[in-house]
CSV table of C-alpha atoms in Angstrom, one decimal:
chain,number,residue,atom,x,y,z
A,871,MET,CA,-17.9,10.5,15.7
A,872,GLU,CA,-17.7,11.9,12.1
A,873,PRO,CA,-15.7,15.1,11.8
A,874,GLU,CA,-17.5,18.3,11.0
A,875,ALA,CA,-18.6,18.5,7.4
A,876,ARG,CA,-16.3,20.6,5.4
A,877,PRO,CA,-14.5,20.5,2.0
A,878,VAL,CA,-11.3,18.6,1.9
A,879,LEU,CA,-8.6,20.3,-0.2
A,880,TYR,CA,-5.6,18.3,-1.5
A,881,ARG,CA,-3.0,18.5,-4.1
A,882,GLN,CA,-3.0,14.9,-5.4
A,883,LEU,CA,-1.7,13.0,-8.4
A,884,GLN,CA,-4.1,11.2,-10.8
A,885,LEU,CA,-5.6,8.1,-9.1
A,886,TRP,CA,-6.2,4.5,-10.1
A,887,ASP,CA,-9.0,2.9,-8.0
A,888,PRO,CA,-11.1,5.3,-6.0
A,889,SER,CA,-13.0,3.7,-3.1
A,890,LEU,CA,-14.3,4.5,0.3
A,891,GLY,CA,-15.3,2.4,3.2
A,892,SER,CA,-19.0,1.8,3.8
A,893,GLU,CA,-20.9,4.2,6.0
A,894,ASP,CA,-21.1,3.6,9.8
A,895,ASP,CA,-23.9,1.4,11.1
A,896,GLU,CA,-24.7,4.2,13.6
A,897,ASP,CA,-25.9,6.3,10.7
A,898,ASP,CA,-28.3,3.6,9.6
A,899,GLU,CA,-29.7,3.2,13.1
A,900,GLU,CA,-30.3,6.9,13.5
A,901,THR,CA,-32.1,7.0,10.2
A,902,SER,CA,-34.3,4.0,11.1
A,903,GLU,CA,-35.3,5.6,14.5
A,904,LEU,CA,-36.3,8.8,12.8
A,905,VAL,CA,-38.5,7.1,10.2
A,906,VAL,CA,-40.2,5.0,13.0
A,907,SER,CA,-40.9,8.1,15.0
A,908,ASN,CA,-42.3,10.1,12.2
A,909,SER,CA,-44.5,7.3,10.8
A,910,TRP,CA,-46.3,6.9,14.1
A,911,ARG,CA,-47.0,10.6,14.7
A,912,PRO,CA,-50.4,10.7,12.8
A,913,HIS,CA,-51.7,7.9,15.0
A,914,ASN,CA,-50.6,9.5,18.2
A,915,SER,CA,-52.0,12.9,17.2
A,916,LEU,CA,-55.5,11.5,16.3
A,917,GLY,CA,-56.0,10.0,19.7
A,918,ASN,CA,-58.5,7.4,18.4
A,919,LYS,CA,-59.5,4.5,20.6
A,920,VAL,CA,-58.0,1.1,19.9
A,921,GLY,CA,-60.0,-0.6,17.2
A,922,GLY,CA,-61.4,2.7,15.8
A,923,LEU,CA,-61.4,2.8,12.0
A,924,PRO,CA,-59.3,5.9,11.5
A,925,GLY,CA,-56.8,4.7,14.0
A,926,ALA,CA,-56.6,1.3,12.4
A,927,TRP,CA,-55.9,2.8,9.0
A,928,ALA,CA,-53.2,4.9,10.6
A,929,ARG,CA,-51.6,2.0,12.3
A,930,LEU,CA,-51.8,-0.1,9.1
A,931,GLY,CA,-50.2,2.7,7.0
A,932,ALA,CA,-47.5,3.2,9.6
A,933,ALA,CA,-46.8,-0.5,9.7
A,934,LEU,CA,-46.5,-0.7,5.9
A,935,LEU,CA,-44.2,2.3,5.9
A,936,LEU,CA,-42.0,0.8,8.5
A,937,LEU,CA,-41.9,-2.5,6.5
A,938,VAL,CA,-40.9,-0.7,3.3
A,939,THR,CA,-38.2,1.2,5.2
A,940,GLY,CA,-36.8,-2.0,6.7
A,941,PHE,CA,-36.6,-3.7,3.4
A,942,SER,CA,-34.8,-0.6,1.9
A,943,LEU,CA,-32.2,-0.5,4.6
A,944,ALA,CA,-31.7,-4.3,4.4
A,945,ALA,CA,-31.2,-4.0,0.6
A,946,ARG,CA,-28.8,-1.2,1.0
A,947,GLN,CA,-26.6,-3.2,3.5
A,948,LEU,CA,-26.8,-6.2,1.2
A,949,TYR,CA,-25.6,-4.1,-1.7
A,950,ILE,CA,-22.6,-2.7,0.3
A,951,ARG,CA,-21.6,-6.1,1.5
A,952,SER,CA,-21.7,-7.6,-2.0
A,953,ASP,CA,-19.3,-5.1,-3.3
A,954,PRO,CA,-16.1,-7.1,-4.1
A,955,THR,CA,-13.9,-4.3,-2.8
A,956,GLY,CA,-15.9,-3.8,0.3
A,957,SER,CA,-16.2,-0.1,-0.4
A,958,GLN,CA,-18.2,2.5,-2.2
A,959,ALA,CA,-17.1,5.3,-4.5
A,960,SER,CA,-15.2,7.8,-2.4
A,961,ALA,CA,-17.1,10.7,-4.1
A,962,ALA,CA,-20.4,9.5,-2.7
A,963,PRO,CA,-21.8,11.9,-0.1
A,964,ARG,CA,-22.3,10.7,3.4
A,965,PRO,CA,-25.6,11.2,5.3
A,966,GLY,CA,-24.4,14.4,7.0
A,967,GLY,CA,-23.4,15.9,3.6
A,968,HIS,CA,-19.7,15.0,4.1
A,969,SER,CA,-18.2,13.8,0.8
A,970,HIS,CA,-14.7,12.9,-0.5
A,971,PRO,CA,-12.9,13.3,-3.8
A,972,PRO,CA,-11.4,10.0,-5.2
A,973,GLY,CA,-8.5,8.6,-3.2
A,974,VAL,CA,-9.4,10.2,0.2
A,975,TYR,CA,-10.3,7.9,3.1
A,976,HIS,CA,-11.4,8.4,6.7
A,977,HIS,CA,-9.4,5.7,8.3
A,978,GLY,CA,-6.6,4.2,6.2
A,979,ALA,CA,-5.5,3.0,2.8
A,980,ILE,CA,-2.9,0.9,1.0
A,981,ILE,CA,-1.6,1.1,-2.6
A,982,SER,CA,0.4,-1.6,-4.3
A,983,PRO,CA,1.0,-2.9,-7.8
A,984,ALA,CA,-1.3,-6.0,-7.4
A,985,ALA,CA,-5.0,-5.7,-6.6
A,986,THR,CA,-4.9,-9.0,-4.6
A,987,CYS,CA,-2.2,-7.6,-2.3
A,988,SER,CA,-3.9,-4.2,-1.8
A,989,HIS,CA,-7.1,-6.1,-0.8
A,990,LEU,CA,-5.1,-8.3,1.6
A,991,GLY,CA,-3.5,-5.2,3.2
A,992,ARG,CA,-6.9,-3.5,3.6
A,993,GLU,CA,-8.3,-6.6,5.3
A,994,LEU,CA,-5.4,-6.5,7.8
A,995,LEU,CA,-6.2,-2.8,8.5
A,996,ILE,CA,-9.9,-3.7,9.1
A,997,ALA,CA,-8.9,-6.6,11.3
A,998,GLY,CA,-7.2,-4.1,13.7
A,999,GLY,CA,-3.8,-4.1,12.2
A,1000,ASN,CA,-1.7,-0.9,11.7
A,1001,VAL,CA,0.1,0.3,8.6
A,1002,VAL,CA,3.1,-1.9,9.4
A,1003,ASP,CA,0.9,-5.0,9.5
A,1004,ALA,CA,-0.8,-4.1,6.3
A,1005,GLY,CA,2.4,-3.2,4.5
A,1006,VAL,CA,4.3,-6.3,5.6
A,1007,GLY,CA,1.3,-8.5,4.7
A,1008,ALA,CA,1.1,-6.9,1.3
A,1009,ALA,CA,4.8,-7.3,0.7
A,1010,LEU,CA,4.6,-11.0,1.4
A,1011,CYS,CA,1.7,-11.2,-0.9
A,1012,LEU,CA,3.7,-9.5,-3.7
A,1013,ALA,CA,6.4,-12.1,-3.1
A,1014,VAL,CA,3.9,-14.7,-4.2
A,1015,VAL,CA,2.1,-13.0,-7.1
A,1016,HIS,CA,4.9,-10.8,-8.6
A,1017,PRO,CA,8.0,-13.0,-8.7
A,1018,HIS,CA,9.4,-10.8,-11.5
A,1019,THR,CA,10.0,-7.8,-9.2
A,1020,THR,CA,10.2,-9.1,-5.6
A,1021,GLY,CA,10.1,-12.2,-3.5
A,1022,LEU,CA,11.7,-13.9,-0.5
A,1023,GLY,CA,15.1,-13.6,-2.3
A,1024,ALA,CA,14.7,-9.8,-2.7
A,1025,THR,CA,16.3,-6.9,-0.8
A,1026,PHE,CA,13.9,-4.6,1.2
A,1027,TRP,CA,14.2,-1.0,2.4
A,1028,ALA,CA,11.5,0.8,4.3
A,1029,LEU,CA,10.7,4.2,6.0
A,1030,PHE,CA,8.1,4.2,8.8
A,1031,HIS,CA,6.7,7.3,10.5
A,1032,ASN,CA,5.1,6.5,13.8
A,1033,SER,CA,2.3,8.9,14.7
A,1034,SER,CA,2.4,7.9,18.3
A,1035,SER,CA,6.1,8.8,18.8
A,1036,GLY,CA,6.3,11.3,16.0
A,1037,SER,CA,9.7,9.8,14.9
A,1038,PRO,CA,10.6,8.2,11.6
A,1039,THR,CA,12.6,4.9,11.4
A,1040,ALA,CA,14.4,3.4,8.5
A,1041,LEU,CA,14.6,-0.3,7.7
A,1042,THR,CA,17.9,-1.2,6.0
A,1043,PRO,CA,19.0,-4.6,4.7
A,1044,GLY,CA,22.5,-4.5,6.1
A,1045,PRO,CA,25.6,-5.3,4.0
A,1046,THR,CA,25.1,-7.3,0.9
A,1047,GLN,CA,26.3,-10.8,1.4
A,1048,PRO,CA,26.8,-13.4,-1.3
A,1049,LEU,CA,25.3,-16.9,-1.0
A,1050,ALA,CA,27.2,-18.0,-4.1
A,1051,PRO,CA,28.9,-16.2,-7.0
A,1052,GLY,CA,26.2,-13.9,-8.5
A,1053,LEU,CA,23.6,-14.9,-5.9
A,1054,GLN,CA,22.7,-12.8,-2.9
A,1055,LEU,CA,22.0,-14.1,0.6
A,1056,PRO,CA,18.3,-13.7,1.0
A,1057,SER,CA,17.3,-11.2,3.7
A,1058,ALA,CA,13.5,-10.6,3.0
A,1059,LEU,CA,12.1,-12.6,5.8
A,1060,PRO,CA,14.5,-11.4,8.6
A,1061,SER,CA,13.9,-7.8,7.4
A,1062,LEU,CA,10.1,-7.9,7.4
A,1063,ARG,CA,10.0,-9.9,10.6
A,1064,LEU,CA,12.2,-7.3,12.3
A,1065,LEU,CA,10.0,-4.4,11.2
A,1066,HIS,CA,6.9,-6.2,12.3
A,1067,ALA,CA,8.4,-7.3,15.7
A,1068,ARG,CA,9.2,-3.7,16.5
A,1069,PHE,CA,6.1,-1.9,15.2
A,1070,GLY,CA,3.4,-4.4,14.2
A,1071,ARG,CA,0.2,-5.1,16.1
A,1072,LEU,CA,-1.3,-8.3,14.7
A,1073,PRO,CA,0.4,-11.7,15.4
A,1074,TRP,CA,3.2,-12.5,13.0
A,1075,PRO,CA,1.5,-15.8,11.7
A,1076,ARG,CA,-1.6,-13.7,10.8
A,1077,LEU,CA,0.4,-11.8,8.2
A,1078,LEU,CA,1.7,-14.9,6.5
A,1079,GLY,CA,-1.6,-16.8,6.3
A,1080,GLY,CA,-3.0,-15.0,3.3
A,1081,PRO,CA,0.2,-15.2,1.2
A,1082,ALA,CA,0.7,-18.9,2.1
A,1083,SER,CA,-2.9,-19.6,1.0
A,1084,LEU,CA,-2.4,-17.8,-2.3
A,1085,ALA,CA,0.8,-19.8,-3.0
A,1086,GLN,CA,-0.9,-23.1,-2.1
A,1087,ASP,CA,-4.3,-22.6,-3.7
A,1088,GLY,CA,-3.2,-20.6,-6.6
A,1089,PHE,CA,-3.4,-17.0,-7.9
A,1090,LEU,CA,-4.3,-15.5,-11.3
A,1091,VAL,CA,-1.4,-14.2,-13.4
A,1092,ASP,CA,-2.0,-10.5,-13.9
A,1093,THR,CA,-0.9,-8.4,-16.9
A,1094,ALA,CA,2.3,-7.2,-15.3
A,1095,LEU,CA,3.6,-10.7,-14.6
A,1096,ALA,CA,2.4,-12.0,-18.0
A,1097,THR,CA,4.2,-9.2,-19.8
A,1098,ALA,CA,7.4,-9.8,-17.9
A,1099,LEU,CA,7.2,-13.6,-18.7
A,1100,ALA,CA,6.6,-12.9,-22.4
A,1101,ALA,CA,9.6,-10.6,-22.5
A,1102,ARG,CA,12.0,-12.8,-20.7
A,1103,GLY,CA,11.0,-16.3,-21.7
A,1104,THR,CA,10.5,-19.2,-19.3
A,1105,LYS,CA,14.1,-20.6,-19.1
A,1106,GLY,CA,14.6,-21.7,-15.5
A,1107,LEU,CA,11.1,-20.8,-14.4
A,1108,CYS,CA,9.3,-24.0,-15.3
A,1109,PRO,CA,7.1,-25.6,-14.1
A,1110,LEU,CA,6.2,-22.7,-11.8
A,1111,LEU,CA,5.2,-20.2,-14.5
A,1112,CYS,CA,4.8,-22.4,-17.5
A,1113,HIS,CA,2.1,-24.4,-19.3
A,1114,ALA,CA,2.8,-28.1,-19.8
A,1115,ASP,CA,4.3,-27.4,-23.2
A,1116,GLY,CA,6.8,-24.9,-21.7
A,1117,THR,CA,5.0,-21.8,-23.0
A,1118,PRO,CA,4.7,-18.9,-20.5
A,1119,LEU,CA,1.4,-18.4,-18.5
A,1120,GLY,CA,-0.7,-15.6,-19.9
A,1121,PRO,CA,-3.1,-13.1,-18.1
A,1122,GLY,CA,-5.8,-14.9,-16.2
A,1123,ALA,CA,-3.9,-18.3,-16.0
A,1124,ARG,CA,-3.7,-19.8,-12.5
A,1125,ALA,CA,-0.3,-20.4,-11.0
A,1126,THR,CA,0.5,-22.2,-7.8
A,1127,ASN,CA,3.7,-22.4,-5.7
A,1128,PRO,CA,3.1,-25.0,-2.9
A,1129,LYS,CA,6.9,-25.1,-2.0
A,1130,LEU,CA,6.8,-21.4,-1.3
A,1131,ALA,CA,3.6,-21.9,0.8
A,1132,ALA,CA,5.5,-24.4,2.9
A,1133,VAL,CA,8.3,-21.9,3.5
A,1134,LEU,CA,5.9,-19.2,4.5
A,1135,ARG,CA,4.3,-21.5,7.1
A,1136,LEU,CA,7.6,-22.4,8.5
A,1137,ALA,CA,8.6,-18.7,8.8
A,1138,ALA,CA,5.3,-18.1,10.7
A,1139,GLN,CA,6.7,-20.3,13.5
A,1140,ALA,CA,10.0,-18.4,13.8
A,1141,PRO,CA,10.5,-17.3,17.5
A,1142,ALA,CA,12.7,-14.3,16.7
A,1143,PRO,CA,13.4,-12.0,13.7
A,1144,ASP,CA,17.0,-13.2,13.1
A,1145,LEU,CA,15.7,-16.8,12.8
A,1146,ALA,CA,12.8,-16.1,10.4
A,1147,GLY,CA,14.9,-17.0,7.3
A,1148,ASP,CA,16.7,-20.0,8.8
A,1149,ASP,CA,14.5,-22.7,7.3
A,1150,LEU,CA,14.6,-21.1,3.9
A,1151,LEU,CA,18.4,-20.8,4.0
A,1152,GLY,CA,18.8,-24.4,5.0
A,1153,LEU,CA,16.7,-25.6,2.0
A,1154,LEU,CA,18.5,-23.2,-0.4
A,1155,VAL,CA,22.0,-24.4,0.5
A,1156,ARG,CA,20.8,-28.0,0.0
A,1157,ASP,CA,19.4,-27.2,-3.4
A,1158,LEU,CA,22.6,-25.4,-4.5
A,1159,GLY,CA,25.0,-27.9,-2.9
A,1160,LEU,CA,26.7,-25.2,-0.8
A,1161,GLN,CA,28.1,-24.9,2.7
A,1162,ARG,CA,25.8,-23.1,5.1
A,1163,PRO,CA,27.0,-19.5,5.5
A,1164,GLN,CA,28.6,-18.7,8.8
A,1165,SER,CA,26.7,-15.4,9.2
A,1166,ARG,CA,23.1,-14.5,8.9
A,1167,PRO,CA,21.6,-11.4,7.1
A,1168,THR,CA,21.8,-8.4,9.3
A,1169,PRO,CA,18.9,-6.0,8.6
A,1170,ALA,CA,18.6,-3.1,11.0
A,1171,LEU,CA,16.2,-0.4,12.2
A,1172,GLU,CA,17.9,2.9,12.3
A,1173,PRO,CA,16.9,6.5,12.9
A,1174,ALA,CA,16.0,8.1,9.6
A,1175,VAL,CA,18.3,10.7,8.0
A,1176,GLN,CA,16.6,14.1,8.5
A,1177,GLN,CA,17.0,17.6,7.0
A,1178,ALA,CA,15.0,20.7,8.1
A,1179,ILE,CA,13.6,22.9,5.3
A,1180,PRO,CA,11.3,25.9,5.6
A,1181,GLN,CA,8.2,23.8,5.0
A,1182,GLY,CA,9.0,21.2,7.6
A,1183,VAL,CA,11.4,18.2,8.1
A,1184,LEU,CA,12.4,15.8,5.4
A,1185,SER,CA,13.2,12.2,6.4
A,1186,THR,CA,14.7,9.4,4.4
A,1187,THR,CA,16.8,6.2,4.6
A,1188,PRO,CA,20.6,6.4,5.1
A,1189,GLY,CA,23.2,5.3,2.6
A,1190,PRO,CA,24.0,3.3,0.6
A,1191,SER,CA,20.6,4.2,-0.8
A,1192,ALA,CA,20.1,7.1,-3.2
A,1193,CYS,CA,18.3,9.2,-0.6
A,1194,PRO,CA,21.3,11.2,0.7
A,1195,GLU,CA,21.7,12.4,-2.9
A,1196,LEU,CA,18.0,13.3,-3.0
A,1197,LEU,CA,18.3,15.4,0.1
A,1198,ALA,CA,21.2,17.3,-1.4
A,1199,MET,CA,19.3,17.9,-4.6
A,1200,VAL,CA,16.2,19.2,-2.7
A,1201,GLY,CA,18.4,21.5,-0.6
A,1202,ALA,CA,20.1,22.9,-3.6
A,1203,ALA,CA,16.9,23.4,-5.5
A,1204,LEU,CA,15.2,25.2,-2.6
A,1205,ARG,CA,18.2,27.5,-2.1
A,1206,SER,CA,18.3,28.4,-5.8
A,1207,GLY,CA,14.6,28.7,-6.2
A,1208,LYS,CA,14.7,26.7,-9.4
A,1209,PRO,CA,12.8,23.5,-10.1
A,1210,GLY,CA,15.8,21.2,-10.0
A,1211,PRO,CA,17.5,19.0,-12.7
A,1212,ASP,CA,15.6,17.4,-15.5
A,1213,PRO,CA,14.5,14.1,-13.9
A,1214,CYS,CA,14.8,12.2,-17.2
A,1215,PRO,CA,18.1,13.1,-18.9
A,1216,ALA,CA,19.1,11.0,-22.0
A,1217,LEU,CA,16.1,8.7,-21.8
A,1218,SER,CA,17.0,5.2,-22.8
A,1219,ALA,CA,14.9,3.0,-25.0
A,1220,ALA,CA,14.4,0.4,-22.3
A,1221,PRO,CA,14.5,0.4,-18.5
A,1222,VAL,CA,18.0,0.1,-17.0
A,1223,GLY,CA,19.1,-0.5,-13.5
A,1224,PRO,CA,17.5,-2.6,-10.8
A,1225,VAL,CA,13.9,-3.7,-11.3
A,1226,GLY,CA,11.8,-3.5,-8.1
A,1227,THR,CA,8.4,-2.8,-6.6
A,1228,VAL,CA,7.0,-0.3,-4.2
A,1229,LEU,CA,4.0,-0.1,-1.9
A,1230,ALA,CA,2.7,2.4,0.7
A,1231,THR,CA,0.2,2.4,3.6
A,1232,VAL,CA,-1.2,5.3,5.5
A,1233,ASP,CA,-3.7,6.0,8.3
A,1234,SER,CA,-5.6,9.2,9.2
A,1235,ARG,CA,-3.7,9.5,12.5
A,1236,GLY,CA,-0.5,10.2,10.6
A,1237,SER,CA,1.3,6.8,10.5
A,1238,VAL,CA,3.0,6.1,7.1
A,1239,LEU,CA,4.9,3.1,5.8
A,1240,LEU,CA,6.8,3.3,2.5
A,1241,LEU,CA,8.4,0.0,1.4
A,1242,THR,CA,10.5,-0.8,-1.6
A,1243,SER,CA,12.2,-4.1,-2.7
A,1244,SER,CA,14.1,-5.5,-5.6
A,1245,LEU,CA,15.5,-8.7,-7.2
A,1246,SER,CA,17.7,-6.5,-9.4
A,1247,SER,CA,16.9,-8.1,-12.7
A,1248,PRO,CA,13.5,-9.3,-13.8
A,1249,PHE,CA,13.0,-12.6,-12.0
A,1250,GLY,CA,16.3,-12.0,-10.3
A,1251,SER,CA,19.0,-14.5,-11.1
A,1252,GLY,CA,16.4,-16.6,-12.9
A,1253,ARG,CA,17.5,-19.5,-10.8
A,1254,LEU,CA,14.5,-21.2,-9.2
A,1255,SER,CA,15.1,-23.2,-6.0
A,1256,PRO,CA,13.1,-26.4,-6.4
A,1257,SER,CA,12.7,-27.0,-2.7
A,1258,THR,CA,11.5,-23.5,-1.9
A,1259,GLY,CA,9.9,-22.0,-5.0
A,1260,VAL,CA,12.1,-18.9,-4.4
A,1261,LEU,CA,14.0,-17.0,-7.0
A,1262,LEU,CA,17.3,-15.6,-5.8
A,1263,SER,CA,18.4,-12.1,-6.4
A,1264,ASP,CA,21.5,-11.2,-8.5
A,1265,LEU,CA,21.7,-7.7,-6.8
A,1266,VAL,CA,25.1,-8.5,-5.4
A,1267,ALA,CA,26.6,-8.3,-8.9
A,1268,LYS,CA,25.5,-4.7,-9.5
A,1269,PRO,CA,27.7,-1.7,-8.7
A,1270,THR,CA,24.8,0.6,-8.0
A,1271,ALA,CA,23.0,-2.0,-5.9
A,1272,SER,CA,20.9,0.4,-3.8
A,1273,ALA,CA,20.3,3.3,-6.2
A,1274,TRP,CA,16.6,2.4,-6.5
A,1275,ALA,CA,15.9,2.6,-2.7
A,1276,CYS,CA,14.6,6.1,-2.0
A,1277,PRO,CA,11.5,6.5,0.2
A,1278,LEU,CA,10.9,10.1,1.4
A,1279,LEU,CA,8.7,11.7,4.1
A,1280,LEU,CA,7.9,15.4,4.6
A,1281,GLN,CA,6.5,16.2,8.1
A,1282,GLY,CA,4.9,19.7,8.0
A,1283,SER,CA,5.7,22.3,10.6
A,1284,SER,CA,3.3,22.8,13.5
A,1285,ASP,CA,1.7,25.8,11.9
A,1286,ASP,CA,1.3,24.1,8.5
A,1287,THR,CA,-2.4,23.6,7.8
A,1288,GLU,CA,-2.0,22.4,4.2
A,1289,ALA,CA,-0.3,19.0,4.7
A,1290,ASP,CA,0.5,17.3,7.9
A,1291,MET,CA,2.4,14.4,6.3
A,1292,LEU,CA,3.5,13.6,2.8
A,1293,GLY,CA,5.2,10.3,1.6
A,1294,LEU,CA,6.8,9.6,-1.7
A,1295,VAL,CA,8.4,6.4,-3.0
A,1296,ALA,CA,9.5,5.5,-6.5
A,1297,SER,CA,11.1,2.7,-8.4
A,1298,GLY,CA,12.1,1.8,-11.9
A,1299,THR,CA,15.2,3.8,-13.1
A,1300,PRO,CA,18.5,5.2,-11.8
A,1301,ALA,CA,16.8,8.6,-12.0
A,1302,VAL,CA,14.6,7.8,-9.0
A,1303,ALA,CA,16.1,10.4,-6.8
A,1304,ARG,CA,15.6,13.1,-9.5
A,1305,VAL,CA,12.0,12.1,-10.1
A,1306,VAL,CA,11.1,12.2,-6.4
A,1307,THR,CA,12.9,15.5,-6.0
A,1308,ARG,CA,10.8,17.0,-8.8
A,1309,ALA,CA,7.6,15.7,-7.4
A,1310,LEU,CA,8.5,17.0,-3.9
A,1311,LEU,CA,9.3,20.5,-5.3
A,1312,SER,CA,6.1,20.5,-7.2
A,1313,HIS,CA,4.2,19.8,-4.0
A,1314,LEU,CA,6.1,22.5,-2.1
A,1315,ALA,CA,5.2,25.1,-4.8
A,1316,GLY,CA,1.8,25.2,-3.0
A,1317,PRO,CA,-0.8,26.1,-5.7
A,1318,GLN,CA,-3.4,28.5,-4.3
A,1319,THR,CA,-6.1,28.5,-7.0
A,1320,GLN,CA,-7.9,25.8,-8.9
A,1321,ALA,CA,-6.1,26.7,-12.2
A,1322,GLN,CA,-2.8,26.4,-10.4
A,1323,HIS,CA,-3.9,23.1,-8.9
A,1324,GLU,CA,-4.6,21.7,-12.3
A,1325,ARG,CA,-1.2,23.0,-13.6
A,1326,TRP,CA,0.5,21.3,-10.7
A,1327,GLN,CA,-1.1,18.0,-11.4
A,1328,GLY,CA,-0.1,18.2,-15.0
A,1329,LEU,CA,3.5,19.0,-14.1
A,1330,THR,CA,3.7,16.0,-11.7
A,1331,LEU,CA,2.1,13.7,-14.2
A,1332,SER,CA,4.5,14.8,-17.0
A,1333,THR,CA,7.5,13.3,-15.1
A,1334,SER,CA,5.8,9.9,-15.1
A,1335,VAL,CA,8.9,8.4,-13.6
A,1336,CYS,CA,10.7,8.8,-17.0
A,1337,ASP,CA,8.1,6.4,-18.5
A,1338,GLN,CA,10.0,3.6,-16.9
A,1339,GLY,CA,8.7,3.2,-13.3
A,1340,THR,CA,6.3,4.0,-10.6
A,1341,LEU,CA,5.8,6.9,-8.2
A,1342,LEU,CA,3.5,6.5,-5.2
A,1343,GLN,CA,2.2,9.4,-3.1
A,1344,VAL,CA,0.4,9.2,0.3
A,1345,ALA,CA,-0.5,12.0,2.6
A,1346,VAL,CA,-2.3,12.8,5.8
A,1347,GLN,CA,-4.3,16.0,5.9
A,1348,ALA,CA,-7.2,17.2,8.0
A,1349,GLU,CA,-7.5,13.7,9.6
A,1350,HIS,CA,-7.9,12.0,6.2
A,1351,ALA,CA,-5.6,9.6,4.3
A,1352,HIS,CA,-4.8,10.5,0.7
A,1353,VAL,CA,-3.4,8.1,-1.9
A,1354,SER,CA,-2.3,8.4,-5.6
A,1355,SER,CA,0.2,7.1,-8.1
A,1356,VAL,CA,1.9,7.9,-11.4
A,1357,PRO,CA,1.1,6.3,-13.7
A,1358,SER,CA,-2.4,5.9,-12.5
A,1359,SER,CA,-2.7,2.5,-14.1
A,1360,CYS,CA,0.2,1.0,-12.2
A,1361,CYS,CA,-1.4,0.3,-8.9
A,1362,THR,CA,-4.5,-0.5,-7.0
A,1363,VAL,CA,-5.7,1.5,-4.0
A,1364,GLN,CA,-7.8,0.0,-1.2
A,1365,GLY,CA,-9.1,2.0,1.7
A,1366,PHE,CA,-11.9,2.4,4.2
C-alpha cells in the first residue's frame, strides 16, 4: 500500500542520476476498472433492448473507448519497460498525487562510481536481495570495471546497519599481511564472502554471476578508467587494458578479462568464507614463484564503535581506520559550537594518499551499507597476475595504510522526526575524516527554511572533498531512501 500523500522534506546534496521505480501494476488495474465502469454507464442507464439502435451505438462507443484505453495502458507499460534504467524520473507524480524530488525512492537505492555496477546492484535488490547483496555484488562488479581503484587484490572496509536488529556492524580486513615485498596478501574475496554469509539473502553464486559475465564477455571502458590509464601509462597492464600496439584503451573501448572471470566462478563454489580466496591465492603464488603463505587473511565482523551525541548515536569502524579521529573531531566541534577544522588545509596540486573507491546501498526500512576499498596506488602495484587477471595492492608499503577508510552512520533519536538514518562515506585524500566531519556538522545544523536549506547545500558542496575525492550520502527518512553525492558527476544512482 502506498503511504499517505505528503511532501517529503530532505536536506540533500546535489545529485547525479535521478530515477524512480515504475508505478505499481495495482494502480494500472484500478484505473482500468474505473474506465470500464464509466464507459458502460450510458448503456445501462438507457435501458434499451438488445439490438435497439441507441443501445447499439452506446455499446459501440463504449467498446471503442475501452479499446483506446487498453492501447494507451499497453503503450505506457511498453514505454516503462523500454527505459534502459528501468525507472522513471523521480520527480514524476504518482497517480495519487504523491511525488518525489530527485534522488528519493520508495524501496531502495544504490550509488557507485560505475553505471554498470549501480545497475547490477539495483537488479539484485529487485530480485529480492537486501542492501548487503546489492553492495557486495556492486563491489565485485567494480573489481572488474574499475581496476585502477579496486579489485580482488584490494582491501575492504564496511559499515552495515541492520534495520531488523537496530545494531551496526563493521567489516575490518584484519592485520595487513605481505604476500611478497611490496605486495599485500589479497583479502577482498574472504572479506566480501564473510559479510555476505552473515547478512546476505541471495545465494553467494548469484552475486558473482554478473561480474563474471562482464569479465568474460567484456565491458566498456568508462571515462574514469580511461583517464587513469592515460595518466599512468600501460606498463605492466598489457594486454588487459591495451590496444594491440600497446596504447591504452580509451573511453568506449571494450576490455575483457577471462582469467578474472574464471577466478570469480571458482570463488562462487567456495563452501566457507575463509576458503573464498584459496583458489586465487594458489594461482598468485604460482605466478610469482613464491611459497604459499602459512596463514590466510583474517577479516572480521566487529561491533561498530559508537558515540552518543545530542542528535542521536554515531557509529563507525574501529581503528586502524581514520574513524576514531573523526569521532573525536565531531565531539570537539559539537562541544565548541564551531564548524570544525578546515577540511582542506594546504591543498596539494595532485591527489596524495591511498586511491580508493566507495559505494553505498540503502532501503526504506532503514538498512544501510557503506563500503570502501583501495589498492593504495592507481592500479595498485601495477603487477598483473597473468593466471588470474588480478592487480595486487601495494598498500602494505604505506605508513598511513587505513587513513582512507572512514564510513559513518548517524542514527537519530526516537523523537527525531527529521532524519531516521544518515550514512556518509568518502575517499580520495588524507583529509577524509575532516571532510566527513564538516558534512556531518552541516547536516546537524538543521536548516529550517528554504533559504537556509539552499545555503546548507552550498556549504556542503563547497567542500567537494577537497577537489580530490568523493563523498556519498544516503539517508532513510519518512520511509523513503535518499541518495546523493559530491561531486554530483562522480557516481550513478539506481533505485526503485
